[in-house]
Short mmCIF file of C-alpha atoms in Angstrom, two decimals:
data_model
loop_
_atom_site.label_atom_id
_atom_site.label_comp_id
_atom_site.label_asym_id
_atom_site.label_seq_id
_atom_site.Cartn_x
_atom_site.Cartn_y
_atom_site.Cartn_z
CA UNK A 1 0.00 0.00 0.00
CA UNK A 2 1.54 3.33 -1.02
CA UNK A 3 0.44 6.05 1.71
CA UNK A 4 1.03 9.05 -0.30
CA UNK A 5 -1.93 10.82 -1.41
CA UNK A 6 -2.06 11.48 -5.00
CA UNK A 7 -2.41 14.70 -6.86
CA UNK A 8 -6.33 14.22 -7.04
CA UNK A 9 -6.47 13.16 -3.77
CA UNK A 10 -4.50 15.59 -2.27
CA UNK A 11 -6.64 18.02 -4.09
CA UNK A 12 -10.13 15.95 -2.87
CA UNK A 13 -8.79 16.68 0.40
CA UNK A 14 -8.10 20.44 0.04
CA UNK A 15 -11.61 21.07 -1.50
CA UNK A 16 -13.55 19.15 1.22
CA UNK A 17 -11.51 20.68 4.02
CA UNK A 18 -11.95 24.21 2.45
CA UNK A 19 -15.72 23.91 2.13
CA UNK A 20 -16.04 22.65 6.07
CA UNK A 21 -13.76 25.62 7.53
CA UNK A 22 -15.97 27.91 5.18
CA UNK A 23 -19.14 26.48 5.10
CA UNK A 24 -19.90 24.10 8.44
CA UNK A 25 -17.55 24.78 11.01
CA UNK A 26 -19.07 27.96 11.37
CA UNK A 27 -22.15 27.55 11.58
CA UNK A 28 -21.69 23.65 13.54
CA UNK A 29 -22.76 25.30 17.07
CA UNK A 30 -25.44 27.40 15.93
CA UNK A 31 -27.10 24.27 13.88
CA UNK A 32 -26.37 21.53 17.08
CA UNK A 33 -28.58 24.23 19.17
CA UNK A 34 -31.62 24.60 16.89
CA UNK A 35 -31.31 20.85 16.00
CA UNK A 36 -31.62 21.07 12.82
CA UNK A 37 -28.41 22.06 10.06
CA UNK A 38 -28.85 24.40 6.61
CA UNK A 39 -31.14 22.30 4.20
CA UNK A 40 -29.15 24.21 1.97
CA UNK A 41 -25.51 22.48 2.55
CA UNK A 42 -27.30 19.90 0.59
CA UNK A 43 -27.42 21.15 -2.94
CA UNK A 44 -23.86 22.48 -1.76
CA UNK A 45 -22.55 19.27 -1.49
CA UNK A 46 -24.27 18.14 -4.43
CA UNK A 47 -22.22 20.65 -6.29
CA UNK A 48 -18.58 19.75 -5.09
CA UNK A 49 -19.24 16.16 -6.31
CA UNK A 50 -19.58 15.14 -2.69
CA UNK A 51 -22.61 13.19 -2.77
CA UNK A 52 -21.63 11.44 -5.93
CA UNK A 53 -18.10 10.26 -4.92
CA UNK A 54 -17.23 6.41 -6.28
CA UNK A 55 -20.65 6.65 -8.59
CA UNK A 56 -19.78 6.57 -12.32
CA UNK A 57 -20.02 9.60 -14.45
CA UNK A 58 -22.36 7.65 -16.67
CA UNK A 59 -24.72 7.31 -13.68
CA UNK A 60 -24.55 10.62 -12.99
CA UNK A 61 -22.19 10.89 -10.35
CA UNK A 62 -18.53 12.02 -9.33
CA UNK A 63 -16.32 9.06 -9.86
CA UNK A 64 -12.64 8.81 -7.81
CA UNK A 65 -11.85 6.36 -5.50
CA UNK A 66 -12.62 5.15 -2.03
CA UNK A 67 -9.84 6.76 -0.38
CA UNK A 68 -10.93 9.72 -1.87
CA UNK A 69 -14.23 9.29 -0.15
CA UNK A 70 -12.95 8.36 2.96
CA UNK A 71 -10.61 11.85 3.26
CA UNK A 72 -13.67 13.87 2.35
CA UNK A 73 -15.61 12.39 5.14
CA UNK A 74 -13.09 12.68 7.59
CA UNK A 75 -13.00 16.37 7.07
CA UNK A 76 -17.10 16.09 7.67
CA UNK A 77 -16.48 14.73 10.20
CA UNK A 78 -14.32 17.49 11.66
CA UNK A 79 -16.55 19.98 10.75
CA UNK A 80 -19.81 18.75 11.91
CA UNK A 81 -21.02 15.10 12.06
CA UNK A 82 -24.57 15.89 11.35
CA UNK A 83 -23.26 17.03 7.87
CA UNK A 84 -21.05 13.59 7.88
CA UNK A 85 -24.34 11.95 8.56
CA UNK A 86 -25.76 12.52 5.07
CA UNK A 87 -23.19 12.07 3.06
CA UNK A 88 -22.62 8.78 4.81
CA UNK A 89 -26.29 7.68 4.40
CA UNK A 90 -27.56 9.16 1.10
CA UNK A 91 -24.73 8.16 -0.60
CA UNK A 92 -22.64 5.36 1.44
CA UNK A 93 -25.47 3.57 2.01
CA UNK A 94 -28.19 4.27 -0.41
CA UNK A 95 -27.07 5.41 -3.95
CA UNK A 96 -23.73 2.98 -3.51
CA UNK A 97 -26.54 0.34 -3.19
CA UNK A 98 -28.55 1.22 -6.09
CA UNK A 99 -25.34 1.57 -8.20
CA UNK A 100 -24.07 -1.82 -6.69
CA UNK A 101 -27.64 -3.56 -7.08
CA UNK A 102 -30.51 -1.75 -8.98
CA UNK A 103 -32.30 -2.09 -12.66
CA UNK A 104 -31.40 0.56 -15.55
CA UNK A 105 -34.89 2.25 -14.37
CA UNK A 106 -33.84 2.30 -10.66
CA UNK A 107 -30.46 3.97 -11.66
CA UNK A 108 -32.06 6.38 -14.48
CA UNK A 109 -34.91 7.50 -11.87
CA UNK A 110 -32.76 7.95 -8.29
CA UNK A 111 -29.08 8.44 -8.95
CA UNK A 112 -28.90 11.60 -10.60
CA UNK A 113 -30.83 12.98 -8.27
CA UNK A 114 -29.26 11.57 -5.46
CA UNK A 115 -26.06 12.59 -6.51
CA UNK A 116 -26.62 16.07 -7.39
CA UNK A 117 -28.45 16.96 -3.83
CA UNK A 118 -31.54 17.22 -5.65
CA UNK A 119 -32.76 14.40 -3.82
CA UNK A 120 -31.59 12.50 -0.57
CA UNK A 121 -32.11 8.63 0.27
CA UNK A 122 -32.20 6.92 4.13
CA UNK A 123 -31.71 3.60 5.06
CA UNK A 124 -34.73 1.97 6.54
CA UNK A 125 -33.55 -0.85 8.01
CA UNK A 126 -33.24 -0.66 12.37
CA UNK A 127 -37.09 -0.85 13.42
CA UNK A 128 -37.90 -0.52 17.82
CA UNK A 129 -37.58 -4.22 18.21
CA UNK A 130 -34.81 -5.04 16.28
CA UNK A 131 -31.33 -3.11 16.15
CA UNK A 132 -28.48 -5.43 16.25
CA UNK A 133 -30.57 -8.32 15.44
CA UNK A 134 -31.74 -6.99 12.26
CA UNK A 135 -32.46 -10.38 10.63
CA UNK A 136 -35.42 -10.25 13.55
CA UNK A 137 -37.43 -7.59 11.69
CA UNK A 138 -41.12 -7.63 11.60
CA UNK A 139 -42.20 -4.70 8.78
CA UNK A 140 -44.02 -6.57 6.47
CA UNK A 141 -44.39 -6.84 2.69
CA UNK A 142 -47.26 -9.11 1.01
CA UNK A 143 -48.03 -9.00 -2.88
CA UNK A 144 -51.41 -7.67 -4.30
CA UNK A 145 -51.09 -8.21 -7.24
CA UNK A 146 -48.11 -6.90 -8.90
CA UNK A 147 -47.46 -4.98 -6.21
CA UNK A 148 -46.40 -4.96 -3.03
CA UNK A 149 -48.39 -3.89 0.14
CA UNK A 150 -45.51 -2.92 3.03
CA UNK A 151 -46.50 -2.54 6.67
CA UNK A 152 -44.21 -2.03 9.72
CA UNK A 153 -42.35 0.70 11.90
CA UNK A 154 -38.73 1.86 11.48
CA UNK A 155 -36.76 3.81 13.86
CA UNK A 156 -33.66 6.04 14.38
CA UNK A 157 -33.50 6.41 10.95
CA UNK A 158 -31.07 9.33 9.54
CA UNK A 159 -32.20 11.33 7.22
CA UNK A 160 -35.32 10.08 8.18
CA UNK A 161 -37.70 13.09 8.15
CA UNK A 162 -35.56 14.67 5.26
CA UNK A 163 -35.46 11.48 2.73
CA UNK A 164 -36.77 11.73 -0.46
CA UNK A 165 -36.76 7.46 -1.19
CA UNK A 166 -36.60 5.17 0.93
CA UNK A 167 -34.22 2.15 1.34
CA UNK A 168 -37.18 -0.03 3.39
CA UNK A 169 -36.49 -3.51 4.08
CA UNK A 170 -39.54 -5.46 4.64
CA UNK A 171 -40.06 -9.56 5.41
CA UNK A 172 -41.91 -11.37 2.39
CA UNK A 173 -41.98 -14.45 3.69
CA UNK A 174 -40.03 -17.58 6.17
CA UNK A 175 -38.27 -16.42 9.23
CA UNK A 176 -34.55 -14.91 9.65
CA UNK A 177 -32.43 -13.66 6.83
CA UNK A 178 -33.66 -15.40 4.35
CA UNK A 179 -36.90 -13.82 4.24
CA UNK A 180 -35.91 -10.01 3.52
CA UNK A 181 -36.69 -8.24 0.57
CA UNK A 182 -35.44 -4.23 -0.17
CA UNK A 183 -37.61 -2.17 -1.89
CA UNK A 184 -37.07 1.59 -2.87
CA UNK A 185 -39.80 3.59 -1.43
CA UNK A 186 -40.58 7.15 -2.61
CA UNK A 187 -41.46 8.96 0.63
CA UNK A 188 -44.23 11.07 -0.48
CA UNK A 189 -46.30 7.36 -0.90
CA UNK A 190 -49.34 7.08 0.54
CA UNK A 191 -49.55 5.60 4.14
CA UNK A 192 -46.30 6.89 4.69
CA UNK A 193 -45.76 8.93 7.87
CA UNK A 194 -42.36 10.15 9.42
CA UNK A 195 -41.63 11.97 13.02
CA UNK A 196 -38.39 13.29 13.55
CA UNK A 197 -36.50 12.06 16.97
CA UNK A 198 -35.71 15.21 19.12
CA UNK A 199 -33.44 15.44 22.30
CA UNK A 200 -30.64 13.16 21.38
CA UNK A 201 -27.54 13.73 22.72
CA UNK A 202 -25.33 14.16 19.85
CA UNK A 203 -25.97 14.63 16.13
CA UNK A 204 -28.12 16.78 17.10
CA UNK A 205 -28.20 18.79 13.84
CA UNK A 206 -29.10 15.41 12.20
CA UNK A 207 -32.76 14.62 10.92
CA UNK A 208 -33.18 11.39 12.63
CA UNK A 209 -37.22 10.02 12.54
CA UNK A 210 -39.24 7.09 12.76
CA UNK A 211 -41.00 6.09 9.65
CA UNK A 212 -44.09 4.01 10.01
CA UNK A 213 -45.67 2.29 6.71
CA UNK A 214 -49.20 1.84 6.83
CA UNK A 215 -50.02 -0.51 3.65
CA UNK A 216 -48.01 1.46 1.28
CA UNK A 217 -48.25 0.23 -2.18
CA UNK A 218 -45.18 -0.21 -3.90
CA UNK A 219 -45.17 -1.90 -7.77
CA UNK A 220 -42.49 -5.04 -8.06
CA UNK A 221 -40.13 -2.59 -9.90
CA UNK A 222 -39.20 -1.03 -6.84
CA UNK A 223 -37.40 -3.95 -5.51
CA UNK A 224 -33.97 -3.60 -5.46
CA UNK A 225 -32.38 -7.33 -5.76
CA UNK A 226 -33.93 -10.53 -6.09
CA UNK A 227 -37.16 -11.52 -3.76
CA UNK A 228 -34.98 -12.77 -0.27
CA UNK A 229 -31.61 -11.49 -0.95
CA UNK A 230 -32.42 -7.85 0.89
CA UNK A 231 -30.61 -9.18 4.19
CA UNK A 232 -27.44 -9.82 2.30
CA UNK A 233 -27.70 -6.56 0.41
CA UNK A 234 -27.93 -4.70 3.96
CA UNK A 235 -24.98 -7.03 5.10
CA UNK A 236 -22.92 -5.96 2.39
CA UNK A 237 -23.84 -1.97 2.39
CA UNK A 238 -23.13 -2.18 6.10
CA UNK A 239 -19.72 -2.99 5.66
CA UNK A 240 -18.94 -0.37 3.47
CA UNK A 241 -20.71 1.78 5.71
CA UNK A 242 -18.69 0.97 8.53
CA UNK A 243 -15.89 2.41 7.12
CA UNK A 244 -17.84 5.48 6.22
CA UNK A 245 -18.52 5.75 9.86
CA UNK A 246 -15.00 5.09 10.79
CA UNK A 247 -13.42 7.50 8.51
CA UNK A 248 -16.23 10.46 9.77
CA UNK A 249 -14.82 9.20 13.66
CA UNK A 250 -10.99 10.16 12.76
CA UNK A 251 -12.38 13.58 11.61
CA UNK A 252 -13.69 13.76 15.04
CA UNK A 253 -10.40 13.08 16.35
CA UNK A 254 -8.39 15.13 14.36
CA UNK A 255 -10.83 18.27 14.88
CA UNK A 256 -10.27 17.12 18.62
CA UNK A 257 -6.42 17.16 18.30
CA UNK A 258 -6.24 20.64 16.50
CA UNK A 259 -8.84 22.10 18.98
CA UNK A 260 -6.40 20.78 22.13
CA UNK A 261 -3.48 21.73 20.67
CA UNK A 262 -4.65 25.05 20.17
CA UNK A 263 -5.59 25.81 23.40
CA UNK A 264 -3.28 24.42 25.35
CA UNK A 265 -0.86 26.79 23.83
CA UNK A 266 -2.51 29.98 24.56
CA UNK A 267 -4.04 28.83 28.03
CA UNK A 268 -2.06 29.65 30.95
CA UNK A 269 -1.76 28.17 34.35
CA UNK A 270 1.21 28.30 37.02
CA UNK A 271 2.98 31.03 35.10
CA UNK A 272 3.16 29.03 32.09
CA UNK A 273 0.90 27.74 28.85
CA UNK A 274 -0.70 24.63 30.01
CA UNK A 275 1.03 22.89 26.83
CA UNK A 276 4.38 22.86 28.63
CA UNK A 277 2.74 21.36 31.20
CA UNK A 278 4.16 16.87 31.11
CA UNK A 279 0.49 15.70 31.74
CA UNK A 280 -1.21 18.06 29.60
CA UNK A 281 1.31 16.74 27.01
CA UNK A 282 0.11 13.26 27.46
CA UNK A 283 -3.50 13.71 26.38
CA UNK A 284 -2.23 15.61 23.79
CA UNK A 285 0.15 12.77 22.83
CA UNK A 286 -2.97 10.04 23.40
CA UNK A 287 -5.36 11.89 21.34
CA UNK A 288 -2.68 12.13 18.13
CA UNK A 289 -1.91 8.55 18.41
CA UNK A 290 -5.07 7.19 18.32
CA UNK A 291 -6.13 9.83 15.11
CA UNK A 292 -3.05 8.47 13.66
CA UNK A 293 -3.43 4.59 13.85
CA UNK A 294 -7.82 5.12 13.31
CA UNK A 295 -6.67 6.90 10.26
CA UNK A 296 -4.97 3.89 8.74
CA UNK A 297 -7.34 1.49 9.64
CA UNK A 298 -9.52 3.27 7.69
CA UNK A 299 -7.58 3.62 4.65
CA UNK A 300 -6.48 -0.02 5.00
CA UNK A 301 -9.82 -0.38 4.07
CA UNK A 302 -10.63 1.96 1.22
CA UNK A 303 -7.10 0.46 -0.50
CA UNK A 304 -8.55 -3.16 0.05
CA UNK A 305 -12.09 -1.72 -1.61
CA UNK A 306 -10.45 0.03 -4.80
CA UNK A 307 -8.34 -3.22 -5.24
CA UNK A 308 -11.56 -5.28 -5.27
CA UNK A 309 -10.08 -7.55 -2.07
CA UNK A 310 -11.80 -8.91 0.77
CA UNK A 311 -12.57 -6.10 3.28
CA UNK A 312 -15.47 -6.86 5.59
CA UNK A 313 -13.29 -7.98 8.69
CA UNK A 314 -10.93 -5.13 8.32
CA UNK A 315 -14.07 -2.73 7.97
CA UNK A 316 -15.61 -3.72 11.77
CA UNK A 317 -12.00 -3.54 12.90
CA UNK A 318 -11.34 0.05 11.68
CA UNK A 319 -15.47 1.03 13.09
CA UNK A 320 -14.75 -0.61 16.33
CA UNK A 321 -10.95 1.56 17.19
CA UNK A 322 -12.03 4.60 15.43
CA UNK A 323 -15.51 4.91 17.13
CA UNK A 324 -14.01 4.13 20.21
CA UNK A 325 -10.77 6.19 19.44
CA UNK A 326 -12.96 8.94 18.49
CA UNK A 327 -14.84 8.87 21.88
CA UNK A 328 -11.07 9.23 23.68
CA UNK A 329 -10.22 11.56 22.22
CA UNK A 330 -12.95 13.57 22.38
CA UNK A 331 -12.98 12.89 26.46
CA UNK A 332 -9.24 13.99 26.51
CA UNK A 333 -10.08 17.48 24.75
CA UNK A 334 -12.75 17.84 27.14
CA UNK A 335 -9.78 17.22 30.02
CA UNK A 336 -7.27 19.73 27.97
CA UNK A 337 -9.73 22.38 28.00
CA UNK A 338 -10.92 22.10 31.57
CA UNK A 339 -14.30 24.06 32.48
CA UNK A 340 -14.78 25.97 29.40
CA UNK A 341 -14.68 21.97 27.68
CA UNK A 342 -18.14 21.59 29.17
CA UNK A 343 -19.59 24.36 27.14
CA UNK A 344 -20.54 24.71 23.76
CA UNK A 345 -18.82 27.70 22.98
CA UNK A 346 -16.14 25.50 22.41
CA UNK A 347 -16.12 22.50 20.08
CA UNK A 348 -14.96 19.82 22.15
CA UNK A 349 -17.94 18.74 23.98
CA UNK A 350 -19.91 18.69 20.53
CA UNK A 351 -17.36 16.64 19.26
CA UNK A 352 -17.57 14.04 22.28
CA UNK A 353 -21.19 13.81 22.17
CA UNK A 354 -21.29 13.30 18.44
CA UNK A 355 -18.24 10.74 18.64
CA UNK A 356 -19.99 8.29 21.41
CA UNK A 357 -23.55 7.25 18.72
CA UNK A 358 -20.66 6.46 16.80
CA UNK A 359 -20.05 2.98 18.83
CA UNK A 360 -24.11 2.30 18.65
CA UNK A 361 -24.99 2.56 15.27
CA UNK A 362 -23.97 0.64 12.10
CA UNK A 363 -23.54 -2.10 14.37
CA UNK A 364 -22.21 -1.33 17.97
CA UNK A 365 -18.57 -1.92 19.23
CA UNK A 366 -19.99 -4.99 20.56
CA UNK A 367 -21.38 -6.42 17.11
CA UNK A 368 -17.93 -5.66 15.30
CA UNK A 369 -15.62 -7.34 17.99
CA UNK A 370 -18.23 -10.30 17.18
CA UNK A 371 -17.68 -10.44 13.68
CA UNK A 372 -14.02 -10.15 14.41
CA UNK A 373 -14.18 -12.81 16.56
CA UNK A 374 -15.97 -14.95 14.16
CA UNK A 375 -13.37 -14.06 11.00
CA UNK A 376 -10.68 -15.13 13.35
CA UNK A 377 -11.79 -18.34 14.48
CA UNK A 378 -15.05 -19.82 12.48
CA UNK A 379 -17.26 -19.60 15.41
CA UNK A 380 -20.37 -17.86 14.86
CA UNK A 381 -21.56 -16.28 17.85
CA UNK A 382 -24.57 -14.75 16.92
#
């Protein structure tokens, strides 16, 4: 693996991290208080490519790689998770699926759209009895004809309340895994109804809602994938997701990182800034070696992707340290900047509380170490 950045990349980098300092970080506290970021920054992102990254050209989005992806996430992710968020979700997890999985009509009708910012897509998967054991869900789909008649409750869904299709996964028949079907879901169908999710603790800027489907009518051409296979699709966008989520957590980090750094050189204590200070140096030091070995987890990963290799295992490994990594350092900021850490004038609280949903969602810390476990030695636990 060669770790230099390449002239595109480096230039990815440059135009993602120009648009957060200009265009989110400002703007991060002001949107985590009303709950609720610029609709706007959509169509913004639309235009920088951003929401089309790793989609072809002829499909109407961006192209570039995955490491290119994963750098303009992380600085996202530095800037404002909530922004992260739908980049991660629209795209990582719902145009990436129709690209990877969906009919010339599925592709013609959502991915332009999708990857312009004219549209946005959420993944409709967790539901209020099932999180990590998805394969347990209970929204229904039963034909009528040649449609499809889909009934059931979804929750924490991101994007949820914003969405403009749906990625809805729905049982159509046996028990388990076997029995899931996907089907894309315009959100404006009838018997649709969505409530967004206020007073979370983090990501608060995020439209997160429940969606419940009341015998919405879908036609068969809104399947994406073959009748039963929808549990392996979600398997598979999951794991690429992961290492969305992963690359957004180092972003966390390394906003984390500059923000200490910063302040421990102009704060003074005992006659002297706090950064010459030995124990003030070791949170430093703890918070830029775990940004440093998240970071190439997470590329481990995108270089594995773009070579068309094997990268599921390596994906939960780099979610499970750079969640976790990302909640450190986050807590060691916090330490750094004392008191004023505990307010949101300053970013470092934001950034903890956005880091720790980080380890729940996408499959918690818990559910990666178990698919570690299981790559390692054959076992399944589940």
């Amino acid at each position: 693996m060669d770790l230099q950045l390449s002239p595109e990349q480096v230039a990815v980098r440059r135009l993602a991290a120009d648009f957060v300092d200009r265009e989110v970080r400002p703007h991060a506290t002001a949107w985590d208080r009303r709950e609720s970021v610029d609709p706007e920054i959509v169509g913004r992102l639309g235009r920088l490519g951003f929401l089309g990254l790793t989609i072809g050209e002829e499909d109407g989005g961006s192209g570039g790689d995955h490491l290119s992806y994963c750098l303009v996430l992380e600085e996202l992710g530095r800037g404002d998770s909530s922004v992260r968020g739908i980049v991660s979700v629209s795209l990582g997890l719902v145009a990436k699926s129709i690209a990877a999985h969906g009919s010339a009509e599925q592709r013609a009708r959502w991915l332009p759209r999708l990857c312009s910012g004219a549209a946005l897509g959420c993944f409709a998967l967790t539901e209020p009895d099932s999180g990590s054991d998805a394969a347990a869900l209970a929204t229904r789909a039963v034909r009528d004809g040649g449609d499809w008649l889909v009934t059931g409750a979804k929750t924490f869904i991101t994007n949820g309340t914003t969405a403009d299709v749906a990625l809805v996964f729905a049982r159509t028949g046996g028990s388990g895994h076997r029995g899931v079907t996907a089907f894309l879901v315009p959100t404006d169908a009838p018997g649709l109804t969505r409530r967004e999710i206020h007073g979370k603790l983090g990501l608060r800027g995020q439209a997160t809602g429940e969606l419940r489907l009341d015998g919405v009518r879908v036609p068969d051409s809104a399947r994406l994938g073959e009748e039963g296979a929808g549990f392996r699709l979600a398997l598979a966008t999951l794991a690429k997701g992961r290492m969305s989520v992963a690359a957004g957590c180092v972003g966390i980090a390394q906003g984390c990182l500059d923000a200490a750094v910063g302040y421990a050189g102009q704060r003074t204590q005992f006659g002297k800034p706090i950064a010459a200070h030995q124990l003030v140096q070791r949170l430093l030091a703890a918070i830029a070696v775990d940004t440093a070995a998240a970071r190439l987890l997470v590329w481990r990963v995108a270089d594995l992707i773009d070579r068309g290799e094997p990268f599921a295992t390596e994906a939960s490994m780099a979610k499970l340290f750079a969640s976790e990594a990302a909640v450190r350092a986050a807590d060691n900021a916090v330490q750094v900047f004392g008191g004023y850490g505990y307010i949101d004038e300053y970013p470092v609280g934001k950034y903890l509380r956005d880091a720790r949903v980080a380890t729940l969602y996408e499959g918690t810390s818990q559910i990666q170490q178990l698919l570690i476990g299981r790559a390692l030695t054959g076992v399944n636990a589940f």
